[in-house]
PDB file of C-alpha atoms in Angstrom:
ATOM      1  CA  MET A   1     -27.269  36.165 111.765  1.00 88.00           C
ATOM      2  CA  ILE A   2     -28.828  35.577 108.386  1.00 93.00           C
ATOM      3  CA  ARG A   3     -32.242  36.933 108.202  1.00 95.00           C
ATOM      4  CA  CYS A   4     -34.950  34.786 106.597  1.00 98.00           C
ATOM      5  CA  LEU A   5     -38.463  35.441 105.349  1.00 98.00           C
ATOM      6  CA  ILE A   6     -40.585  32.432 104.525  1.00 98.00           C
ATOM      7  CA  VAL A   7     -43.405  32.707 101.802  1.00 98.00           C
ATOM      8  CA  ASP A   8     -46.022  30.146 101.195  1.00 97.00           C
ATOM      9  CA  ASP A   9     -49.768  30.180 100.949  1.00 96.00           C
ATOM     10  CA  GLU A  10     -50.033  26.766 102.752  1.00 95.00           C
ATOM     11  CA  SER A  11     -49.799  26.836 106.411  1.00 96.00           C
ATOM     12  CA  PRO A  12     -48.378  23.324 106.770  1.00 95.00           C
ATOM     13  CA  ALA A  13     -45.600  24.168 104.166  1.00 95.00           C
ATOM     14  CA  ARG A  14     -44.627  27.253 106.068  1.00 96.00           C
ATOM     15  CA  GLU A  15     -44.422  25.321 109.335  1.00 96.00           C
ATOM     16  CA  GLU A  16     -42.426  22.581 107.975  1.00 96.00           C
ATOM     17  CA  LEU A  17     -39.922  24.833 106.514  1.00 96.00           C
ATOM     18  CA  MET A  18     -39.754  26.807 109.764  1.00 96.00           C
ATOM     19  CA  TYR A  19     -38.994  23.617 111.527  1.00 95.00           C
ATOM     20  CA  LEU A  20     -36.042  22.758 109.117  1.00 96.00           C
ATOM     21  CA  LEU A  21     -34.568  26.377 109.324  1.00 96.00           C
ATOM     22  CA  ASN A  22     -34.618  26.343 113.086  1.00 93.00           C
ATOM     23  CA  GLU A  23     -31.893  23.846 113.100  1.00 90.00           C
ATOM     24  CA  TYR A  24     -29.411  26.202 111.918  1.00 92.00           C
ATOM     25  CA  GLU A  25     -28.131  28.626 114.638  1.00 89.00           C
ATOM     26  CA  GLU A  26     -26.759  31.138 112.038  1.00 90.00           C
ATOM     27  CA  LEU A  27     -30.426  31.563 110.747  1.00 94.00           C
ATOM     28  CA  GLU A  28     -33.138  33.984 112.002  1.00 95.00           C
ATOM     29  CA  ILE A  29     -36.601  33.588 110.830  1.00 97.00           C
ATOM     30  CA  VAL A  30     -37.799  37.269 110.848  1.00 97.00           C
ATOM     31  CA  GLY A  31     -41.234  36.696 109.296  1.00 97.00           C
ATOM     32  CA  THR A  32     -43.639  34.638 107.277  1.00 98.00           C
ATOM     33  CA  ALA A  33     -45.977  35.759 104.533  1.00 97.00           C
ATOM     34  CA  LYS A  34     -49.361  33.942 103.264  1.00 96.00           C
ATOM     35  CA  HIS A  35     -49.386  35.485  99.800  1.00 96.00           C
ATOM     36  CA  GLY A  36     -47.314  37.544  97.287  1.00 96.00           C
ATOM     37  CA  ILE A  37     -48.524  40.915  98.300  1.00 96.00           C
ATOM     38  CA  GLU A  38     -47.591  40.365 101.878  1.00 97.00           C
ATOM     39  CA  ALA A  39     -44.230  39.104 100.818  1.00 97.00           C
ATOM     40  CA  ILE A  40     -43.466  42.275  98.980  1.00 96.00           C
ATOM     41  CA  GLU A  41     -44.546  44.416 101.924  1.00 95.00           C
ATOM     42  CA  LEU A  42     -42.535  42.380 104.446  1.00 97.00           C
ATOM     43  CA  ASN A  43     -39.546  42.387 102.254  1.00 95.00           C
ATOM     44  CA  ASP A  44     -39.499  46.271 102.359  1.00 94.00           C
ATOM     45  CA  LYS A  45     -40.229  46.236 106.089  1.00 95.00           C
ATOM     46  CA  LEU A  46     -38.105  43.373 107.471  1.00 96.00           C
ATOM     47  CA  LYS A  47     -35.288  43.676 104.919  1.00 95.00           C
ATOM     48  CA  PRO A  48     -34.434  39.838 104.962  1.00 96.00           C
ATOM     49  CA  ASP A  49     -31.076  38.653 103.622  1.00 93.00           C
ATOM     50  CA  VAL A  50     -32.906  35.573 101.938  1.00 95.00           C
ATOM     51  CA  ILE A  51     -36.469  34.842 100.953  1.00 96.00           C
ATOM     52  CA  PHE A  52     -37.644  31.111 100.774  1.00 97.00           C
ATOM     53  CA  LEU A  53     -40.308  31.668  98.101  1.00 94.00           C
ATOM     54  CA  ASP A  54     -43.136  29.296  97.154  1.00 93.00           C
ATOM     55  CA  ILE A  55     -43.972  29.625  93.243  1.00 88.00           C
ATOM     56  CA  GLN A  56     -47.584  28.538  93.101  1.00 89.00           C
ATOM     57  CA  MET A  57     -49.639  30.882  94.931  1.00 92.00           C
ATOM     58  CA  PRO A  58     -53.037  32.599  94.067  1.00 90.00           C
ATOM     59  CA  LYS A  59     -53.189  36.193  92.421  1.00 88.00           C
ATOM     60  CA  VAL A  60     -49.523  37.065  92.922  1.00 92.00           C
ATOM     61  CA  ASP A  61     -47.384  33.996  92.478  1.00 90.00           C
ATOM     62  CA  GLY A  62     -43.659  33.542  93.461  1.00 89.00           C
ATOM     63  CA  ILE A  63     -42.319  34.702  90.046  1.00 87.00           C
ATOM     64  CA  GLU A  64     -44.291  38.006  90.217  1.00 90.00           C
ATOM     65  CA  VAL A  65     -42.931  38.504  93.898  1.00 92.00           C
ATOM     66  CA  ALA A  66     -39.242  37.967  92.753  1.00 89.00           C
ATOM     67  CA  LYS A  67     -39.664  40.445  90.035  1.00 87.00           C
ATOM     68  CA  GLU A  68     -40.784  42.967  92.272  1.00 90.00           C
ATOM     69  CA  VAL A  69     -38.255  42.600  95.084  1.00 89.00           C
ATOM     70  CA  ILE A  70     -35.332  42.549  92.748  1.00 84.00           C
ATOM     71  CA  LYS A  71     -36.455  45.981  91.999  1.00 84.00           C
ATOM     72  CA  SER A  72     -36.700  47.056  95.541  1.00 83.00           C
ATOM     73  CA  THR A  73     -34.140  49.050  97.848  1.00 80.00           C
ATOM     74  CA  ASN A  74     -33.643  45.713  99.740  1.00 80.00           C
ATOM     75  CA  VAL A  75     -32.658  42.986  97.269  1.00 86.00           C
ATOM     76  CA  PRO A  76     -32.480  39.658  99.144  1.00 90.00           C
ATOM     77  CA  LEU A  77     -31.187  36.322  97.893  1.00 90.00           C
ATOM     78  CA  ILE A  78     -34.037  34.209  96.528  1.00 91.00           C
ATOM     79  CA  ILE A  79     -34.472  30.392  97.020  1.00 92.00           C
ATOM     80  CA  PHE A  80     -37.618  29.099  95.313  1.00 90.00           C
ATOM     81  CA  VAL A  81     -39.463  26.261  97.066  1.00 90.00           C
ATOM     82  CA  THR A  82     -42.203  24.445  94.959  1.00 84.00           C
ATOM     83  CA  ALA A  83     -43.553  20.937  94.201  1.00 81.00           C
ATOM     84  CA  TYR A  84     -42.863  21.389  90.473  1.00 71.00           C
ATOM     85  CA  ASP A  85     -39.674  21.651  88.513  1.00 67.00           C
ATOM     86  CA  GLU A  86     -41.135  23.117  85.470  1.00 60.00           C
ATOM     87  CA  TYR A  87     -40.320  26.700  86.713  1.00 56.00           C
ATOM     88  CA  ALA A  88     -36.433  25.938  87.099  1.00 59.00           C
ATOM     89  CA  ILE A  89     -35.315  27.812  84.291  1.00 49.00           C
ATOM     90  CA  GLN A  90     -37.330  30.773  84.664  1.00 59.00           C
ATOM     91  CA  ALA A  91     -36.389  30.810  88.476  1.00 54.00           C
ATOM     92  CA  PHE A  92     -32.667  31.086  87.641  1.00 55.00           C
ATOM     93  CA  GLU A  93     -33.468  33.892  84.922  1.00 54.00           C
ATOM     94  CA  LEU A  94     -34.533  35.696  88.017  1.00 61.00           C
ATOM     95  CA  ASN A  95     -31.280  35.382  89.751  1.00 58.00           C
ATOM     96  CA  ALA A  96     -32.492  32.872  92.389  1.00 76.00           C
ATOM     97  CA  ILE A  97     -29.606  31.383  94.216  1.00 83.00           C
ATOM     98  CA  ASP A  98     -31.190  27.961  94.477  1.00 86.00           C
ATOM     99  CA  TYR A  99     -34.385  25.917  93.857  1.00 84.00           C
ATOM    100  CA  LEU A 100     -35.801  23.452  96.230  1.00 89.00           C
ATOM    101  CA  LEU A 101     -38.491  20.772  95.284  1.00 88.00           C
ATOM    102  CA  LYS A 102     -41.057  19.949  97.976  1.00 89.00           C
ATOM    103  CA  PRO A 103     -40.743  17.952 100.205  1.00 90.00           C
ATOM    104  CA  VAL A 104     -37.556  19.642 101.167  1.00 92.00           C
ATOM    105  CA  SER A 105     -34.964  17.316 102.849  1.00 92.00           C
ATOM    106  CA  GLN A 106     -32.457  18.623 105.515  1.00 91.00           C
ATOM    107  CA  GLU A 107     -29.666  17.398 103.379  1.00 91.00           C
ATOM    108  CA  ARG A 108     -30.782  19.393 100.216  1.00 92.00           C
ATOM    109  CA  LEU A 109     -31.482  22.475 102.488  1.00 94.00           C
ATOM    110  CA  ASP A 110     -27.858  22.152 103.884  1.00 93.00           C
ATOM    111  CA  LYS A 111     -26.633  22.826 100.329  1.00 91.00           C
ATOM    112  CA  SER A 112     -28.810  25.895  99.900  1.00 92.00           C
ATOM    113  CA  ILE A 113     -27.634  27.298 103.267  1.00 93.00           C
ATOM    114  CA  ASN A 114     -24.214  26.852 102.330  1.00 91.00           C
ATOM    115  CA  LYS A 115     -24.852  28.684  99.019  1.00 89.00           C
ATOM    116  CA  VAL A 116     -26.367  31.385 100.926  1.00 91.00           C
ATOM    117  CA  GLU A 117     -23.508  31.749 103.340  1.00 89.00           C
ATOM    118  CA  GLU A 118     -21.016  31.925 100.524  1.00 86.00           C
ATOM    119  CA  ARG A 119     -22.883  34.423  98.664  1.00 85.00           C
ATOM    120  CA  LEU A 120     -23.291  36.746 101.491  1.00 86.00           C
ATOM    121  CA  ASP A 121     -19.584  36.338 102.460  1.00 79.00           C
ATOM    122  CA  ASN A 122     -18.664  37.363  98.848  1.00 76.00           C
ATOM    123  CA  ILE A 123     -21.071  40.457  99.031  1.00 74.00           C
ATOM    124  CA  SER A 124     -19.486  41.249 102.276  1.00 63.00           C
ATOM    125  CA  ASN A 125     -16.063  41.174 101.165  1.00 63.00           C
ATOM    126  CA  GLU A 126     -16.830  43.078  97.914  1.00 66.00           C
ATOM    127  CA  TYR A 127     -18.614  45.787 100.072  1.00 55.00           C
ATOM    128  CA  GLU A 128     -15.536  46.008 102.420  1.00 61.00           C
ATOM    129  CA  GLN A 129     -13.129  46.142  99.482  1.00 64.00           C
ATOM    130  CA  LYS A 130     -15.013  48.896  97.955  1.00 58.00           C
ATOM    131  CA  LEU A 131     -15.328  50.758 101.227  1.00 54.00           C
ATOM    132  CA  LYS A 132     -11.625  50.441 101.887  1.00 62.00           C
ATOM    133  CA  LYS A 133     -10.702  51.650  98.416  1.00 60.00           C
ATOM    134  CA  LEU A 134     -12.882  54.654  98.999  1.00 54.00           C
ATOM    135  CA  LEU A 135     -11.445  55.356 102.521  1.00 55.00           C
ATOM    136  CA  ASN A 136      -7.965  55.030 100.917  1.00 58.00           C
ATOM    137  CA  VAL A 137      -8.926  57.508  98.287  1.00 53.00           C
ATOM    138  CA  ILE A 138     -10.128  60.025 100.673  1.00 48.00           C
ATOM    139  CA  THR A 139      -7.338  59.424 103.059  1.00 51.00           C
ATOM    140  CA  ASN A 140      -4.709  59.840 100.254  1.00 52.00           C
ATOM    141  CA  LYS A 141      -6.326  63.074  99.061  1.00 47.00           C
ATOM    142  CA  GLU A 142      -6.151  64.424 102.626  1.00 47.00           C
ATOM    143  CA  ASP A 143      -2.504  63.144 103.228  1.00 50.00           C
ATOM    144  CA  LYS A 144      -1.198  63.493  99.495  1.00 49.00           C
ATOM    145  CA  ASN A 145       1.934  65.276 100.953  1.00 51.00           C
ATOM    146  CA  ILE A 146       2.829  62.429 103.036  1.00 64.00           C
ATOM    147  CA  LYS A 147       5.302  60.486 101.066  1.00 80.00           C
ATOM    148  CA  LYS A 148       8.026  59.845 103.695  1.00 85.00           C
ATOM    149  CA  ILE A 149       8.278  58.215 107.162  1.00 88.00           C
ATOM    150  CA  CYS A 150      10.986  59.026 109.699  1.00 88.00           C
ATOM    151  CA  LEU A 151      12.730  55.881 111.106  1.00 88.00           C
ATOM    152  CA  TYR A 152      15.657  54.847 113.199  1.00 83.00           C
ATOM    153  CA  LYS A 153      18.882  53.337 112.278  1.00 82.00           C
ATOM    154  CA  ASN A 154      22.016  53.108 114.308  1.00 83.00           C
ATOM    155  CA  GLY A 155      20.726  55.810 116.478  1.00 80.00           C
ATOM    156  CA  THR A 156      20.014  58.213 113.853  1.00 84.00           C
ATOM    157  CA  ILE A 157      16.705  59.524 112.071  1.00 88.00           C
ATOM    158  CA  VAL A 158      16.388  58.440 108.601  1.00 88.00           C
ATOM    159  CA  PRO A 159      13.603  59.606 106.173  1.00 90.00           C
ATOM    160  CA  LEU A 160      12.525  56.884 103.939  1.00 91.00           C
ATOM    161  CA  ASP A 161      10.183  56.987 100.836  1.00 92.00           C
ATOM    162  CA  ILE A 162       7.112  54.976 101.761  1.00 91.00           C
ATOM    163  CA  ASN A 163       6.968  53.286  98.183  1.00 91.00           C
ATOM    164  CA  LYS A 164      10.455  51.687  99.181  1.00 94.00           C
ATOM    165  CA  ILE A 165       9.011  49.761 102.100  1.00 95.00           C
ATOM    166  CA  ILE A 166       9.062  46.007 101.108  1.00 96.00           C
ATOM    167  CA  TYR A 167       7.484  44.621 104.472  1.00 96.00           C
ATOM    168  CA  ALA A 168       7.345  45.262 108.138  1.00 96.00           C
ATOM    169  CA  THR A 169       7.281  42.774 111.032  1.00 95.00           C
ATOM    170  CA  VAL A 170       7.834  42.292 114.699  1.00 92.00           C
ATOM    171  CA  GLU A 171      11.016  41.062 116.187  1.00 90.00           C
ATOM    172  CA  ASN A 172      11.548  40.769 119.809  1.00 84.00           C
ATOM    173  CA  ARG A 173       8.622  42.899 120.311  1.00 82.00           C
ATOM    174  CA  ASN A 174       9.764  45.701 118.263  1.00 88.00           C
ATOM    175  CA  THR A 175       8.548  46.900 114.920  1.00 93.00           C
ATOM    176  CA  VAL A 176      11.058  46.672 112.090  1.00 94.00           C
ATOM    177  CA  ILE A 177      10.825  47.832 108.506  1.00 95.00           C
ATOM    178  CA  PHE A 178      12.744  46.092 105.517  1.00 96.00           C
ATOM    179  CA  SER A 179      13.073  48.545 102.547  1.00 95.00           C
ATOM    180  CA  VAL A 180      15.085  48.585  99.378  1.00 94.00           C
ATOM    181  CA  GLU A 181      17.613  50.737 101.383  1.00 91.00           C
ATOM    182  CA  GLY A 182      17.999  48.435 104.364  1.00 92.00           C
ATOM    183  CA  LYS A 183      16.272  47.547 107.792  1.00 92.00           C
ATOM    184  CA  TYR A 184      15.114  50.136 110.065  1.00 92.00           C
ATOM    185  CA  GLU A 185      13.481  50.301 113.523  1.00 90.00           C
ATOM    186  CA  TYR A 186       9.977  51.757 114.060  1.00 90.00           C
ATOM    187  CA  SER A 187       9.344  53.240 117.334  1.00 86.00           C
ATOM    188  CA  HIS A 188       5.373  52.393 117.387  1.00 88.00           C
ATOM    189  CA  THR A 189       3.427  49.172 116.977  1.00 90.00           C
ATOM    190  CA  LEU A 190       2.792  47.396 113.561  1.00 90.00           C
ATOM    191  CA  SER A 191      -0.838  48.464 113.868  1.00 88.00           C
ATOM    192  CA  ASP A 192       0.165  52.052 114.237  1.00 86.00           C
ATOM    193  CA  LEU A 193       2.253  51.719 110.955  1.00 89.00           C
ATOM    194  CA  GLU A 194      -0.551  50.083 109.189  1.00 88.00           C
ATOM    195  CA  GLU A 195      -2.891  52.966 110.095  1.00 81.00           C
ATOM    196  CA  LYS A 196      -0.171  55.535 109.121  1.00 81.00           C
ATOM    197  CA  LEU A 197       0.226  53.962 105.752  1.00 82.00           C
ATOM    198  CA  ASN A 198      -3.228  53.307 105.066  1.00 68.00           C
ATOM    199  CA  LEU A 199      -2.607  52.723 101.308  1.00 70.00           C
ATOM    200  CA  SER A 200      -4.286  50.116  99.087  1.00 71.00           C
ATOM    201  CA  ASN A 201      -0.677  48.595  98.200  1.00 87.00           C
ATOM    202  CA  PHE A 202      -0.064  47.583 101.982  1.00 91.00           C
ATOM    203  CA  PHE A 203      -1.864  44.524 103.349  1.00 93.00           C
ATOM    204  CA  ARG A 204      -1.616  42.901 106.631  1.00 93.00           C
ATOM    205  CA  SER A 205      -0.949  39.378 105.585  1.00 93.00           C
ATOM    206  CA  HIS A 206      -0.326  38.216 109.225  1.00 93.00           C
ATOM    207  CA  ARG A 207      -0.804  39.758 112.734  1.00 89.00           C
ATOM    208  CA  SER A 208       3.029  39.805 112.604  1.00 92.00           C
ATOM    209  CA  PHE A 209       3.599  40.877 108.944  1.00 95.00           C
ATOM    210  CA  LEU A 210       2.477  43.946 106.952  1.00 96.00           C
ATOM    211  CA  ILE A 211       3.460  43.642 103.282  1.00 96.00           C
ATOM    212  CA  ASN A 212       3.897  45.843 100.234  1.00 95.00           C
ATOM    213  CA  LEU A 213       1.783  44.226  97.435  1.00 95.00           C
ATOM    214  CA  ASP A 214       3.807  45.932  94.677  1.00 94.00           C
ATOM    215  CA  PHE A 215       6.960  43.814  96.010  1.00 95.00           C
ATOM    216  CA  ILE A 216       5.301  40.394  95.784  1.00 95.00           C
ATOM    217  CA  GLU A 217       7.290  38.203  93.258  1.00 94.00           C
ATOM    218  CA  GLU A 218       5.643  34.861  93.913  1.00 94.00           C
ATOM    219  CA  ILE A 219       2.687  33.423  95.688  1.00 95.00           C
ATOM    220  CA  GLU A 220       3.106  29.855  96.871  1.00 92.00           C
ATOM    221  CA  PRO A 221       0.190  27.594  98.147  1.00 90.00           C
ATOM    222  CA  TRP A 222       0.842  26.478 101.683  1.00 85.00           C
ATOM    223  CA  PHE A 223      -0.838  24.088 104.228  1.00 80.00           C
ATOM    224  CA  ASN A 224      -4.424  24.519 105.331  1.00 76.00           C
ATOM    225  CA  SER A 225      -5.131  26.455 102.038  1.00 81.00           C
ATOM    226  CA  THR A 226      -3.033  29.367 102.924  1.00 87.00           C
ATOM    227  CA  TYR A 227      -0.251  30.957 101.276  1.00 93.00           C
ATOM    228  CA  GLN A 228       3.400  32.177 101.435  1.00 94.00           C
ATOM    229  CA  VAL A 229       4.584  35.092  99.526  1.00 96.00           C
ATOM    230  CA  LYS A 230       8.102  35.735  98.295  1.00 95.00           C
ATOM    231  CA  MET A 231       9.025  39.259  98.178  1.00 95.00           C
ATOM    232  CA  LYS A 232      11.440  40.956  95.658  1.00 93.00           C
ATOM    233  CA  GLN A 233      14.906  41.999  96.567  1.00 91.00           C
ATOM    234  CA  ILE A 234      14.875  39.855  99.714  1.00 89.00           C
ATOM    235  CA  ASN A 235      15.344  36.202 100.404  1.00 83.00           C
ATOM    236  CA  GLU A 236      12.148  35.853 102.679  1.00 86.00           C
ATOM    237  CA  LYS A 237       8.894  34.086 102.538  1.00 91.00           C
ATOM    238  CA  ILE A 238       6.000  35.692 104.486  1.00 94.00           C
ATOM    239  CA  PRO A 239       3.040  33.889 105.561  1.00 94.00           C
ATOM    240  CA  VAL A 240      -0.702  34.825 104.767  1.00 93.00           C
ATOM    241  CA  SER A 241      -2.773  33.671 107.833  1.00 89.00           C
ATOM    242  CA  ARG A 242      -5.992  31.720 107.511  1.00 86.00           C
ATOM    243  CA  LYS A 243      -7.931  34.585 108.782  1.00 86.00           C
ATOM    244  CA  GLN A 244      -6.451  36.973 105.886  1.00 90.00           C
ATOM    245  CA  VAL A 245      -6.579  34.261 103.173  1.00 90.00           C
ATOM    246  CA  LYS A 246     -10.061  35.227 101.850  1.00 89.00           C
ATOM    247  CA  GLU A 247      -9.294  38.949 101.600  1.00 90.00           C
ATOM    248  CA  PHE A 248      -5.852  38.338 100.159  1.00 92.00           C
ATOM    249  CA  LYS A 249      -7.330  36.156  97.348  1.00 91.00           C
ATOM    250  CA  ASN A 250      -9.807  39.058  96.427  1.00 89.00           C
ATOM    251  CA  ILE A 251      -7.142  41.544  96.443  1.00 89.00           C
ATOM    252  CA  MET A 252      -4.807  39.582  94.274  1.00 91.00           C
ATOM    253  CA  ASN A 253      -7.701  38.166  92.029  1.00 89.00           C
ATOM    254  CA  ILE A 254      -6.919  34.502  93.002  1.00 88.00           C
ATOM    255  CA  THR A 255      -9.644  32.147  91.904  1.00 77.00           C
TER     256      THR A 255
END
C-alpha cells in the first residue's frame, strides 16, 4: 500500500481529495493535516510515502513545509495541490513529483498516481539492487576461497571454475550447467545453484534459467516487452521473463 498524507487548511478541499483518493485500492490515507506545522509533525510520525500538499496556507505555507520535510529522516514524494499555477516553477525546484491545479479531476489525478507508483518502483528497485550488491560483497568476502563447483559428467565428479559457467537450466526436471568446457549435471535444484553462486554476475532471467551476465553477446527485444539474450560460445537464446524484465534492465542499464 502507498501511504498518503493530505495537507490543506480548507476542510472541503481535504474531503474532496480524500473522496478521489479512496477510489484507488493501492492507496492508504494515513492522515490529514490542517496547517503546515501539523503536516511537518505528521510526516515524522506517520512516515507517508507521498504528501498531497496545498501551497497557500496561513503562517507556514506548503512551500515551507516542503523545505522542511525534504530535510527530515522520512523524505516523501510531494504532489502540490493549489488553485494557482504561479508556484509551479518553485514547486519543481523543491523536487515535487507533480503539481495539481484545483479543482482536481480524477483523470488528472490518475496521471499523478501513475507517477507516484513509477517513482516508488524505481526507488524500491534501486534499494534492492544496492542491498543485493552489499550482500554479495559480504558473501564473497566470506566465501572468497570458493572458486570451483563439483559437478557430474559421465558418472565422474569434475571440478569446474565458476567463472566458466555460461548458464544453467532445467532439463527433464534435472539441473544442467553449460560451461565453456561442456555440459554437466548438477545434483541439486536451480535455486540451490543460484544461492551457492550468489555472485553479481549471475542472474535468474527466468524460472528455468540462470545466466552468467559476463557471457551475454546480444540482447534481442522480444514479445510483450521482454527480451531474449544470445550467449557467447553457444548457439542458444535464453528468455528474460516479464517478471524479471525490470530488474534485468536496471542491471544492464537498458533505458
